Every structure is written in C-alpha cells, then in structure tokens.
Short mmCIF file of C-alpha atoms in Angstrom, two decimals:
data_model
loop_
_atom_site.label_atom_id
_atom_site.label_comp_id
_atom_site.label_asym_id
_atom_site.label_seq_id
_atom_site.Cartn_x
_atom_site.Cartn_y
_atom_site.Cartn_z
CA UNK Z 203 10.75 44.29 -13.76
CA UNK Z 204 12.32 42.28 -10.94
CA UNK Z 205 10.73 39.00 -10.08
CA UNK Z 206 8.83 38.94 -6.79
CA UNK Z 207 10.82 37.06 -4.17
CA UNK Z 208 9.14 34.08 -2.53
CA UNK Z 209 9.18 33.78 1.26
CA UNK Z 210 7.65 30.48 2.36
CA UNK Z 211 9.26 29.76 5.72
CA UNK Z 212 6.08 28.67 7.49
CA UNK Z 213 5.15 26.33 4.65
CA UNK Z 214 8.63 24.83 4.59
CA UNK Z 215 8.73 24.32 8.35
CA UNK Z 216 5.25 22.81 8.36
CA UNK Z 217 6.23 20.37 5.62
CA UNK Z 218 9.36 19.33 7.52
CA UNK Z 219 7.47 18.82 10.80
CA UNK Z 220 4.63 16.92 9.13
CA UNK Z 221 7.20 14.47 7.81
CA UNK Z 222 8.98 14.24 11.14
CA UNK Z 223 12.36 15.39 9.78
CA UNK Z 224 14.90 17.33 11.84
CA UNK Z 225 16.53 20.44 10.37
CA UNK Z 226 19.95 18.90 9.69
CA UNK Z 227 18.80 15.90 7.56
CA UNK Z 228 16.20 18.07 5.82
CA UNK Z 229 18.85 20.64 4.91
CA UNK Z 230 21.08 17.84 3.61
CA UNK Z 231 18.20 16.57 1.49
CA UNK Z 232 17.80 20.06 0.01
CA UNK Z 233 21.53 20.50 -0.53
CA UNK Z 234 21.86 23.52 1.74
CA UNK Z 235 23.33 24.21 5.18
CA UNK Z 236 21.32 23.90 8.37
CA UNK Z 237 21.83 27.59 9.15
CA UNK Z 238 20.59 28.55 5.68
CA UNK Z 239 17.49 26.39 6.20
CA UNK Z 240 16.87 28.06 9.56
CA UNK Z 241 17.05 31.49 7.93
CA UNK Z 242 14.57 30.43 5.25
CA UNK Z 243 12.15 29.00 7.83
CA UNK Z 244 12.23 32.30 9.71
CA UNK Z 245 11.63 34.21 6.43
CA UNK Z 246 15.02 35.91 6.69
CA UNK Z 247 15.95 34.56 3.26
CA UNK Z 248 13.77 33.96 0.17
CA UNK Z 249 13.71 30.82 -1.90
CA UNK Z 250 16.17 30.85 -4.79
CA UNK Z 251 15.12 29.49 -8.20
CA UNK Z 252 17.38 26.45 -7.76
CA UNK Z 253 15.99 25.68 -4.30
CA UNK Z 254 12.40 26.18 -5.45
CA UNK Z 255 13.02 23.77 -8.32
CA UNK Z 256 14.48 21.24 -5.88
CA UNK Z 257 11.52 21.57 -3.51
CA UNK Z 258 9.04 21.17 -6.35
CA UNK Z 259 10.90 18.08 -7.51
CA UNK Z 260 11.10 16.50 -4.04
CA UNK Z 261 7.64 17.55 -2.84
CA UNK Z 262 5.63 18.24 -6.01
CA UNK Z 263 2.20 18.03 -4.44
CA UNK Z 264 2.86 20.51 -1.63
CA UNK Z 265 4.93 22.95 -3.64
CA UNK Z 266 2.68 23.16 -6.68
CA UNK Z 267 0.62 25.78 -4.84
CA UNK Z 268 3.53 27.94 -3.69
CA UNK Z 269 3.77 29.66 -7.08
CA UNK Z 270 1.16 32.33 -6.49
CA UNK Z 271 1.60 34.81 -9.31
CA UNK Z 272 1.51 34.43 -13.08
CA UNK Z 273 5.29 34.62 -13.42
CA UNK Z 274 5.78 31.79 -10.96
CA UNK Z 275 3.17 29.65 -12.67
CA UNK Z 276 4.86 30.33 -16.01
CA UNK Z 277 8.23 29.31 -14.60
CA UNK Z 278 6.71 26.14 -13.16
CA UNK Z 279 5.10 25.20 -16.46
CA UNK Z 280 8.38 25.88 -18.27
CA UNK Z 281 10.30 23.67 -15.83
CA UNK Z 282 7.77 20.88 -16.27
CA UNK Z 283 7.97 21.04 -20.07
CA UNK Z 284 11.79 21.18 -20.01
CA UNK Z 285 11.87 18.08 -17.78
CA UNK Z 286 10.53 15.93 -20.63
CA UNK Z 287 12.88 13.01 -21.44
CA UNK Z 288 13.05 14.52 -24.93
CA UNK Z 289 15.51 17.07 -23.53
CA UNK Z 290 17.45 14.69 -21.26
CA UNK Z 291 20.62 14.92 -23.38
CA UNK Z 292 21.02 18.65 -22.73
CA UNK Z 293 18.92 19.76 -19.73
CA UNK Z 294 18.61 23.47 -19.04
CA UNK Z 295 19.66 24.71 -15.58
CA UNK Z 296 16.87 26.04 -13.33
CA UNK Z 297 18.28 29.57 -13.30
CA UNK Z 298 18.21 29.74 -17.11
CA UNK Z 299 14.60 28.57 -17.17
CA UNK Z 300 13.78 31.15 -14.49
CA UNK Z 301 15.37 33.95 -16.53
CA UNK Z 302 13.59 32.80 -19.68
CA UNK Z 303 10.21 32.89 -17.91
CA UNK Z 304 10.97 36.37 -16.56
CA UNK Z 305 12.69 38.03 -19.52
CA UNK Z 306 10.95 36.29 -22.44
CA UNK Z 307 7.43 35.49 -21.18
CA UNK Z 308 5.87 35.15 -24.63
CA UNK Z 309 8.64 32.82 -25.77
CA UNK Z 310 8.23 30.76 -22.58
CA UNK Z 311 4.47 30.50 -23.11
CA UNK Z 312 4.98 29.44 -26.72
CA UNK Z 313 7.54 26.82 -25.68
CA UNK Z 314 5.08 25.37 -23.14
CA UNK Z 315 2.27 25.41 -25.73
CA UNK Z 316 4.53 23.80 -28.34
CA UNK Z 317 5.52 21.05 -25.92
CA UNK Z 318 1.86 20.40 -25.09
CA UNK Z 319 1.09 20.21 -28.81
CA UNK Z 320 4.00 17.79 -29.26
CA UNK Z 321 2.59 15.52 -26.54
CA UNK Z 322 -0.90 15.67 -28.06
CA UNK Z 323 0.49 14.90 -31.51
CA UNK Z 324 2.30 11.87 -30.12
CA UNK Z 325 -0.89 10.64 -28.51
CA UNK Z 326 -2.79 11.26 -31.73
CA UNK Z 327 -0.28 9.24 -33.75
CA UNK Z 328 -0.63 6.39 -31.28
CA UNK Z 329 -4.41 6.55 -31.59
CA UNK Z 330 -4.26 6.43 -35.41
CA UNK Z 331 -1.63 3.70 -35.40
CA UNK Z 332 -3.64 1.55 -33.01
CA UNK Z 333 -6.80 2.15 -35.00
CA UNK Z 334 -5.17 1.14 -38.28
CA UNK Z 335 -3.33 -1.90 -36.94
CA UNK Z 336 -6.37 -2.95 -34.92
CA UNK Z 337 -8.65 -2.68 -37.93
CA UNK Z 338 -10.74 0.12 -36.44
CA UNK Z 339 -11.18 3.34 -38.37
CA UNK Z 340 -11.01 6.48 -36.26
CA UNK Z 341 -14.20 7.79 -37.83
CA UNK Z 342 -16.16 4.69 -36.81
CA UNK Z 343 -15.87 5.07 -33.07
CA UNK Z 344 -18.73 3.59 -31.11
CA UNK Z 345 -20.78 5.92 -28.88
CA UNK Z 346 -19.19 4.67 -25.67
CA UNK Z 347 -15.74 5.27 -27.21
CA UNK Z 348 -16.73 8.82 -28.05
CA UNK Z 349 -17.80 9.43 -24.45
CA UNK Z 350 -14.66 7.80 -23.05
CA UNK Z 351 -12.54 10.08 -25.22
CA UNK Z 352 -14.62 13.12 -24.22
CA UNK Z 353 -13.83 12.52 -20.54
CA UNK Z 354 -10.18 12.02 -21.42
CA UNK Z 355 -10.04 15.29 -23.35
CA UNK Z 356 -11.75 17.04 -20.41
CA UNK Z 357 -8.98 15.81 -18.11
CA UNK Z 358 -11.57 13.70 -16.28
CA UNK Z 359 -12.58 16.84 -14.40
CA UNK Z 360 -15.79 18.76 -15.14
CA UNK Z 361 -15.66 22.01 -13.19
CA UNK Z 362 -19.31 23.08 -13.34
CA UNK Z 363 -20.57 19.63 -12.31
CA UNK Z 364 -17.95 19.22 -9.59
CA UNK Z 365 -18.66 22.61 -8.02
CA UNK Z 366 -22.42 22.07 -8.08
CA UNK Z 367 -22.05 18.57 -6.59
CA UNK Z 368 -19.77 19.91 -3.87
CA UNK Z 369 -22.37 22.55 -2.98
CA UNK Z 370 -25.11 19.90 -2.89
CA UNK Z 371 -22.96 17.70 -0.64
CA UNK Z 372 -22.46 20.67 1.68
CA UNK Z 373 -26.23 20.88 2.17
CA UNK Z 374 -26.47 17.17 2.94
CA UNK Z 375 -23.44 16.02 4.90
CA UNK Z 376 -23.45 18.29 7.94
CA UNK Z 377 -20.35 17.55 10.00
CA UNK Z 378 -19.79 14.14 8.42
CA UNK Z 379 -17.23 13.67 5.62
CA UNK Z 380 -19.91 12.33 3.27
CA UNK Z 381 -23.73 12.41 3.11
CA UNK Z 382 -25.37 9.44 4.87
CA UNK Z 383 -27.62 7.14 2.88
CA UNK Z 384 -30.62 8.17 5.03
CA UNK Z 385 -29.95 11.83 4.22
CA UNK Z 386 -29.87 11.13 0.48
CA UNK Z 387 -33.09 9.12 0.73
CA UNK Z 388 -34.77 11.93 2.65
CA UNK Z 389 -33.73 14.54 0.06
CA UNK Z 390 -35.09 12.36 -2.75
CA UNK Z 391 -38.40 11.81 -0.95
CA UNK Z 392 -39.04 15.21 0.63
CA UNK Z 393 -37.50 17.67 -1.82
CA UNK Z 394 -37.98 15.80 -5.09
CA UNK Z 395 -41.07 13.69 -4.41
CA UNK Z 396 -39.44 10.34 -5.22
CA UNK Z 397 -40.79 7.12 -3.75
CA UNK Z 398 -38.04 4.57 -3.07
CA UNK Z 399 -38.42 0.80 -2.95
CA UNK Z 400 -35.71 -1.79 -2.30
CA UNK Z 401 -36.58 -4.83 -4.37
CA UNK Z 402 -34.39 -7.47 -5.99
CA UNK Z 403 -34.57 -7.14 -9.77
CA UNK Z 404 -32.39 -7.74 -12.80
CA UNK Z 405 -31.24 -4.11 -12.71
CA UNK Z 406 -29.21 -2.22 -10.14
CA UNK Z 407 -31.39 0.88 -10.34
CA UNK Z 408 -34.70 1.50 -12.13
CA UNK Z 409 -36.31 4.94 -12.16
CA UNK Z 410 -39.77 5.69 -13.54
CA UNK Z 411 -39.71 9.43 -14.27
CA UNK Z 412 -43.47 9.60 -14.85
CA UNK Z 413 -44.44 7.90 -11.59
CA UNK Z 414 -41.45 9.40 -9.70
CA UNK Z 415 -40.68 5.88 -8.50
CA UNK Z 416 -37.17 4.52 -7.82
CA UNK Z 417 -36.34 0.83 -7.38
CA UNK Z 418 -32.94 -0.15 -5.95
CA UNK Z 419 -31.65 -3.73 -5.92
CA UNK Z 420 -30.84 -4.50 -2.24
CA UNK Z 421 -28.46 -7.34 -3.12
CA UNK Z 422 -25.79 -4.79 -3.99
CA UNK Z 423 -23.14 -3.94 -1.38
CA UNK Z 424 -24.10 -0.99 0.84
CA UNK Z 425 -21.68 1.41 -0.87
CA UNK Z 426 -23.13 0.48 -4.29
CA UNK Z 427 -26.72 1.10 -3.10
CA UNK Z 428 -25.64 4.47 -1.74
CA UNK Z 429 -23.95 5.34 -5.03
CA UNK Z 430 -27.10 4.48 -7.00
CA UNK Z 431 -29.12 6.78 -4.75
CA UNK Z 432 -26.54 9.54 -5.16
CA UNK Z 433 -26.65 9.05 -8.94
CA UNK Z 434 -30.41 9.55 -8.99
CA UNK Z 435 -30.21 12.58 -6.73
CA UNK Z 436 -27.48 14.15 -8.87
CA UNK Z 437 -29.33 13.41 -12.10
CA UNK Z 438 -32.39 15.26 -10.81
CA UNK Z 439 -30.92 18.02 -8.65
CA UNK Z 440 -28.17 18.92 -11.14
CA UNK Z 441 -30.20 18.33 -14.28
CA UNK Z 442 -29.57 21.84 -15.67
CA UNK Z 443 -25.81 21.69 -15.12
CA UNK Z 444 -25.58 18.24 -16.72
CA UNK Z 445 -27.76 19.27 -19.68
CA UNK Z 446 -25.58 22.33 -20.33
CA UNK Z 447 -22.41 20.23 -20.51
CA UNK Z 448 -24.05 17.67 -22.80
CA UNK Z 449 -25.39 20.42 -25.06
CA UNK Z 450 -21.93 21.99 -25.40
CA UNK Z 451 -20.22 18.67 -26.22
CA UNK Z 452 -19.20 17.84 -29.80
CA UNK Z 453 -20.63 14.30 -29.66
CA UNK Z 454 -22.20 13.29 -32.92
CA UNK Z 455 -24.89 10.75 -32.06
CA UNK Z 456 -27.90 10.71 -29.76
CA UNK Z 457 -26.62 7.51 -28.15
CA UNK Z 458 -23.29 9.16 -27.30
CA UNK Z 459 -25.07 12.16 -25.76
CA UNK Z 460 -27.26 9.89 -23.66
CA UNK Z 461 -24.19 7.98 -22.49
CA UNK Z 462 -22.48 11.26 -21.63
CA UNK Z 463 -25.55 12.26 -19.58
CA UNK Z 464 -25.28 9.00 -17.63
CA UNK Z 465 -21.51 9.43 -17.24
CA UNK Z 466 -21.90 12.97 -15.92
CA UNK Z 467 -24.54 11.84 -13.42
CA UNK Z 468 -22.12 9.13 -12.25
CA UNK Z 469 -19.38 11.76 -12.02
CA UNK Z 470 -21.67 14.00 -9.98
CA UNK Z 471 -22.61 11.11 -7.69
CA UNK Z 472 -18.95 10.52 -6.92
CA UNK Z 473 -18.48 14.24 -6.26
CA UNK Z 474 -21.48 14.30 -3.89
CA UNK Z 475 -20.21 11.31 -1.89
CA UNK Z 476 -16.58 12.53 -1.98
CA UNK Z 477 -16.77 16.37 -2.04
CA UNK Z 478 -13.70 17.84 -3.72
CA UNK Z 479 -12.04 19.97 -1.02
CA UNK Z 480 -12.48 17.64 1.99
CA UNK Z 481 -11.72 14.52 -0.05
CA UNK Z 482 -8.55 16.07 -1.47
CA UNK Z 483 -7.46 17.08 2.03
CA UNK Z 484 -8.18 13.58 3.35
CA UNK Z 485 -6.27 11.99 0.47
CA UNK Z 486 -3.23 14.12 1.17
CA UNK Z 487 -3.42 13.43 4.91
CA UNK Z 488 -3.40 9.63 4.47
CA UNK Z 489 -1.04 9.74 1.46
CA UNK Z 490 -3.70 8.27 -0.84
CA UNK Z 491 -4.34 5.13 1.19
CA UNK Z 492 -7.44 3.81 -0.58
CA UNK Z 493 -8.69 1.62 2.27
CA UNK Z 494 -8.59 4.50 4.75
CA UNK Z 495 -10.38 6.78 2.28
CA UNK Z 496 -13.13 4.30 1.46
CA UNK Z 497 -13.81 3.71 5.16
CA UNK Z 498 -13.88 7.43 5.94
CA UNK Z 499 -16.28 8.23 3.09
CA UNK Z 500 -18.28 5.00 3.00
CA UNK Z 501 -17.49 4.25 -0.64
CA UNK Z 502 -16.11 1.26 -2.49
CA UNK Z 503 -12.45 0.69 -3.31
CA UNK Z 504 -13.12 1.38 -7.01
CA UNK Z 505 -15.15 4.54 -6.29
CA UNK Z 506 -12.33 5.99 -4.18
CA UNK Z 507 -9.75 5.18 -6.87
CA UNK Z 508 -11.86 6.75 -9.59
CA UNK Z 509 -12.45 9.91 -7.55
CA UNK Z 510 -8.71 10.33 -6.94
CA UNK Z 511 -8.19 10.43 -10.71
CA UNK Z 512 -10.57 13.40 -11.01
CA UNK Z 513 -8.82 15.77 -8.59
CA UNK Z 514 -7.66 18.22 -11.25
CA UNK Z 515 -9.38 21.46 -10.22
CA UNK Z 516 -7.33 24.48 -11.33
CA UNK Z 517 -5.52 25.98 -8.36
CA UNK Z 518 -6.25 22.98 -6.13
CA UNK Z 519 -4.99 19.97 -8.03
CA UNK Z 520 -4.36 16.60 -6.48
CA UNK Z 521 -1.61 14.29 -7.65
CA UNK Z 522 -1.96 13.71 -11.41
CA UNK Z 523 -2.98 10.05 -11.51
CA UNK Z 524 -3.96 7.37 -13.96
CA UNK Z 525 -6.83 5.00 -13.24
CA UNK Z 526 -8.18 2.03 -15.14
CA UNK Z 527 -10.36 -1.04 -14.75
CA UNK Z 528 -9.46 -4.28 -16.50
CA UNK Z 529 -11.68 -7.35 -16.87
CA UNK Z 530 -10.59 -10.98 -16.75
CA UNK Z 531 -9.96 -11.00 -20.51
CA UNK Z 532 -7.59 -8.04 -20.26
CA UNK Z 533 -10.00 -5.53 -21.77
CA UNK Z 534 -9.72 -2.00 -20.38
CA UNK Z 535 -13.31 -1.11 -19.49
CA UNK Z 536 -12.50 2.20 -17.76
CA UNK Z 537 -9.46 4.35 -18.33
CA UNK Z 538 -8.25 7.80 -17.56
CA UNK Z 539 -4.82 9.37 -17.22
CA UNK Z 540 -3.90 12.83 -15.99
CA UNK Z 541 -0.26 11.73 -16.35
CA UNK Z 542 1.89 11.31 -19.42
CA UNK Z 543 1.00 7.60 -19.48
CA UNK Z 544 -1.70 6.93 -22.07
CA UNK Z 545 -3.52 3.61 -22.21
CA UNK Z 546 -3.93 1.51 -25.33
CA UNK Z 547 -7.25 2.28 -26.99
CA UNK Z 548 -7.49 -0.92 -29.05
CA UNK Z 549 -6.39 -4.37 -27.95
CA UNK Z 550 -5.07 -5.31 -24.53
CA UNK Z 551 -2.64 -3.55 -22.25
CA UNK Z 552 0.96 -4.62 -21.75
CA UNK Z 553 1.02 -8.16 -20.24
CA UNK Z 554 3.86 -7.13 -17.91
CA UNK Z 555 1.62 -4.62 -16.17
CA UNK Z 556 0.71 -5.74 -12.64
CA UNK Z 557 -3.03 -5.17 -13.14
CA UNK Z 558 -3.35 -8.48 -15.03
CA UNK Z 559 -1.94 -10.45 -12.11
CA UNK Z 560 -4.23 -8.56 -9.74
CA UNK Z 561 -7.30 -9.60 -11.74
CA UNK Z 562 -6.50 -13.24 -10.95
CA UNK Z 563 -5.87 -12.59 -7.23
CA UNK Z 564 -8.87 -10.76 -5.70
CA UNK Z 565 -8.66 -8.72 -2.50
CA UNK Z 566 -4.89 -8.38 -2.52
CA UNK Z 567 -3.07 -5.15 -3.28
CA UNK Z 568 -0.08 -5.45 -5.60
CA UNK Z 569 2.55 -2.78 -6.26
CA UNK Z 570 4.72 -2.09 -9.27
CA UNK Z 571 7.41 0.37 -10.29
CA UNK Z 572 7.29 0.50 -14.07
CA UNK Z 573 9.22 2.29 -16.79
CA UNK Z 574 7.72 3.10 -20.19
CA UNK Z 575 9.74 3.28 -23.44
CA UNK Z 576 10.07 7.08 -23.13
CA UNK Z 577 12.09 6.59 -19.92
CA UNK Z 578 9.39 7.81 -17.53
CA UNK Z 579 8.77 5.84 -14.35
CA UNK Z 580 5.44 5.24 -12.67
CA UNK Z 581 4.39 3.78 -9.32
CA UNK Z 582 1.10 1.96 -9.32
CA UNK Z 583 -1.05 -0.30 -7.19
CA UNK Z 584 -3.59 -2.80 -8.44
CA UNK Z 585 -6.27 -4.80 -6.70
CA UNK Z 586 -8.55 -7.56 -7.92
CA UNK Z 587 -12.22 -7.10 -7.00
CA UNK Z 588 -15.31 -9.27 -7.07
CA UNK Z 589 -18.80 -7.79 -7.27
CA UNK Z 590 -21.50 -10.22 -6.10
CA UNK Z 591 -24.43 -10.82 -8.42
CA UNK Z 592 -27.04 -11.53 -5.76
CA UNK Z 593 -27.92 -14.87 -7.29
CA UNK Z 594 -26.28 -18.28 -7.77
CA UNK Z 595 -27.62 -18.23 -11.34
CA UNK Z 596 -25.59 -15.14 -12.22
CA UNK Z 597 -21.81 -15.18 -12.12
CA UNK Z 598 -20.15 -12.48 -10.03
CA UNK Z 599 -18.22 -9.81 -11.88
CA UNK Z 600 -14.45 -10.14 -11.52
CA UNK Z 601 -12.02 -7.43 -12.53
CA UNK Z 602 -9.09 -5.37 -11.30
CA UNK Z 603 -8.52 -1.66 -10.82
CA UNK Z 604 -5.18 0.11 -11.02
CA UNK Z 605 -4.18 3.54 -9.76
CA UNK Z 606 -0.80 5.19 -10.11
CA UNK Z 607 1.25 8.31 -10.68
CA UNK Z 608 4.63 9.38 -11.96
CA UNK Z 609 7.54 8.34 -9.74
CA UNK Z 610 8.26 11.94 -8.74
CA UNK Z 611 5.12 11.77 -6.55
CA UNK Z 612 6.14 8.50 -4.86
CA UNK Z 613 6.64 10.26 -1.52
CA UNK Z 614 2.90 11.05 -1.42
CA UNK Z 615 1.82 7.57 -2.56
CA UNK Z 616 1.75 5.24 0.43
CA UNK Z 617 2.06 2.11 -1.72
CA UNK Z 618 5.54 3.16 -2.84
CA UNK Z 619 6.99 3.18 0.68
CA UNK Z 620 10.30 1.36 0.93
CA UNK Z 621 10.92 1.37 -2.83
CA UNK Z 622 13.89 3.17 -4.40
CA UNK Z 623 12.21 4.61 -7.47
CA UNK Z 624 15.57 5.69 -8.93
CA UNK Z 625 17.34 2.30 -8.76
CA UNK Z 626 18.42 1.32 -12.32
CA UNK Z 627 17.17 -2.28 -12.18
CA UNK Z 628 14.15 -1.73 -9.94
CA UNK Z 629 11.55 -0.95 -12.61
CA UNK Z 630 9.61 -3.35 -14.79
CA UNK Z 631 9.97 -2.29 -18.43
CA UNK Z 632 6.43 -2.06 -19.77
CA UNK Z 633 4.87 -0.68 -22.94
CA UNK Z 634 1.43 0.60 -23.84
CA UNK Z 635 0.43 -1.96 -26.44
CA UNK Z 636 2.48 -4.54 -28.32
CA UNK Z 637 1.50 -2.98 -31.66
CA UNK Z 638 3.13 0.35 -30.79
CA UNK Z 639 5.81 -0.78 -28.31
CA UNK Z 640 9.37 -0.25 -29.63
CA UNK Z 641 11.04 -2.73 -27.27
CA UNK Z 642 12.80 -5.46 -29.28
CA UNK Z 643 13.85 -7.67 -26.34
CA UNK Z 644 10.51 -8.47 -24.68
CA UNK Z 645 9.65 -12.15 -24.12
CA UNK Z 646 5.99 -11.28 -23.51
CA UNK Z 647 5.35 -9.72 -26.90
CA UNK Z 648 2.04 -10.79 -28.48
CA UNK Z 649 2.42 -8.85 -31.76
CA UNK Z 650 5.35 -7.23 -33.54
CA UNK Z 651 5.40 -3.41 -33.66
CA UNK Z 652 3.39 -2.18 -36.62
CA UNK Z 653 6.10 0.17 -37.90
CA UNK Z 654 9.05 -2.24 -38.04
CA UNK Z 655 9.77 -5.38 -40.10
CA UNK Z 656 10.24 -8.81 -38.55
CA UNK Z 657 13.05 -11.27 -39.29
CA UNK Z 658 12.27 -14.97 -39.21
CA UNK Z 659 15.02 -17.61 -39.02
CA UNK Z 660 13.71 -21.16 -39.74
CA UNK Z 661 16.73 -22.66 -37.96
CA UNK Z 662 16.35 -20.68 -34.74
CA UNK Z 663 13.54 -20.60 -32.20
CA UNK Z 664 13.36 -18.15 -29.31
CA UNK Z 665 10.45 -17.44 -26.97
CA UNK Z 666 9.20 -14.93 -29.57
CA UNK Z 667 9.36 -16.67 -32.98
CA UNK Z 668 10.82 -13.67 -34.81
CA UNK Z 669 13.29 -10.86 -34.38
CA UNK Z 670 12.40 -7.21 -34.87
CA UNK Z 671 14.31 -5.47 -37.64
#
C-alpha cells in the first residue's frame, strides 16, 4: 500500500511568516530551491521523506504534529530512535527509515520498542550503580523517593488529573488565562462550604476537614497563597480522580500513598492555574519565556517552570523538558526529565552544571549549553530564588531551579538565542554524577567512577589526586 502523501503548505508558510523569514533564505535553510518551496507552500508538491525529516529536525515542536496517521507516527518514532548517538557511526538515511516504517511496520515497531528498552536498561543500571556506590539499597527507598520515582515513570504527566483540572479551570477562569484568587475562594466557600481565614501560623496551609475550615498564612507571596487555595480546591473537587490514581499505583507503604495524594493535588493545582491547552499555546507563543508566562498566569517562577515540564499530553506535547530544584547544599529536592537526561538519584549533581552557581546568585537568570558523556547537548537556564519566611526568626529558603531541553529545540527556547549550539567548543562537558561519570579529564571530580580503578603516583600531584585507569 502506498504511503499517504503529506501536503502541508499552509503550515509551512505560517511557520515561515511567524519567524519573519523570506522565501529565499528559508528555502536555503531547507536545502531546496525557492521555486520548489513556493510549490510546496501552494500544495502543488508534497513533502518528501528527506524534507520532512529536515523540517522535524529544524522545527521539532511545530512539526511533531504534522504526522497525522499511524504510518507517519511510526516513521517519526523510528527516526527518533535511529538518531541516538549509539548509531552515530553509521546513520541510516531518511529514505531508508521511511521505507522500513512502510514496508516492515512490525520490525520498525520492535526496533523502537527495543531502543526504548535499551534506554530504560541504561537508566536502571545507573540507578543500581548509584544505589550501591552511595550505600543505599534499591529495596530500601524512602516513601518520598518512591513517589518521586512514580512521577518520573509516569512521565510527569497524569492524564486523568490534568483533563479534570483543565475542565475545572474552564468553569472558573472565564475569559482570563487563569482563575483569579477571588474566584477560587468563592468556589471553596459557596460550592464546597469551606470557611477561609488568613492568619499567620507556622504552616503555609492548614485544613480542618471536620470543621471545613481552611487557614492560609498571609505572609506568603501572593502567587503562593493562590497556589495553596488551588491545592485545597483540587484536593476536594477532584477527590475521586486523585483517589483512583493513588489506588492504581504500586506504592508499597501508606506513607508513600499519602505523599502521592499530596503530590497529585499539587499537580492538579498547577493544572488549574495553568490549564493545559491555553498554557501550552502561551508557552509556544513566547518561546518559553518564564517571566512572561508567570506574569500572564499569575504564578511563581518555579510554578511556571514545573508546569512546562508536565506538558506531555499525547497528541499535544510541549517541548520535552527537564526540570529540577537544587538547595544550597547541592541536593536535588525536585527532579523530572522528559528528555534523555536523567538526574543523579543519590549524591549531588555535576558541579559544572550552572544550577549550582545560580543557587548562590538569586534573581539572576543564567544560561548554559552542556554536553553529556553520551554526546547529547542540552540548553538550560537556571535561576536562584529566595522564599521569604515571614519572620526574622526563621531563615528564608534559598534554592535554584533549572529548566532545559535538548539542543534540537533551541530555536523554541528563548534563553538559547544567540548561541551556536553546534559549535565544537561551545558546550560545557558535564556528567550526571561523579560516581557514574566516565570522564577522566575533569578537574571538578569529587569521586572516582565506581567501575574503574584509580592510579595514585606519590611523586605527582594534580588538581585531582589520582588518575583514572
């Protein structure tokens, strides 16, 4: 059966005009003639497999949705798997991948599944290695670690909760991008019978389920107070949806299930304040400028970053991003990655990562182009934040958040503007954790890799007091 030809002239022309590019330079960028581009834009010619591959590589966010039928999605998944650095020595041409997806669909599906299993196995080996070298047995995970891993395995996207929260937001926000704090308060009072008091306490939020009484600490920033209200609304209004997800989870302990319940209510609160479809559209329009997003939706810098990392709805994905929060001691207190970058689970992150510098410099955005040992490049921004405590007697909380994506999406990541992501010497060579990093020429190494011997010369002293065998 012949493959359905793809005509996408309007989409192509819209993309070009949105980026303010004339036909001639755009055609040069695509490696085709101006007349050929004009024919494509007028739907006189279809997209060839090679041109589609080039468009998906240059504009991955926009062109992910062009593949409408199963065969196109299969070809896209096959191209993505074949682009792994594992196959860099002998890459397959786009037309061969296209024919494989068309003529051998079962083989293509099995190749994609095998590659996914290979990636999971690599991550699993890293987890075990870190656990062993860090002195932490995999079977002795703490409840919060179980919940953290559950969200990671779920891709940091929970479809039933997200859809229900988006529907709830639609009832509340009217024509505004996000529900106002007064609207959330009114829904809690009128529809759910909750009395609300703003009173400075030792807790950010305190809810008495028996008395239907909610206390919010007013010393929090306005966006934090609004988030606490949204959390309580989501926990009550979406109680059935949250309970169903918790019940279906494989978590072993009651404490882990309770933590998952809290985590899902937090997730739902973010989805209420930043409804999926409008927030995704806004993010694409401003090229993921966090400050513009937080002002438009009335949320904090961290809340906007975290929400961007959850935009993984099937058929309407955002850029696959990684997000983490690091405290002043270098501990990763929040982490998620929809990219191929996986954070260290035990011990600190790579000291060369820009997030550590950001933690020491609050309210300043830092940018980094980094390359991991597998040859993949990532663009990331990091910002140090300070959360006030509301009292001189309590120290404010200081930490940094980082958000990034693979370099192929740099064109849709405003923080990467002006950076040549392909320049050989432009990237900082980082690892995931010293214990599993294979680099043998790093002056910032805190520990030797766990799988290689060290060589010590009493008569020679370098920055690192040993060489890696």
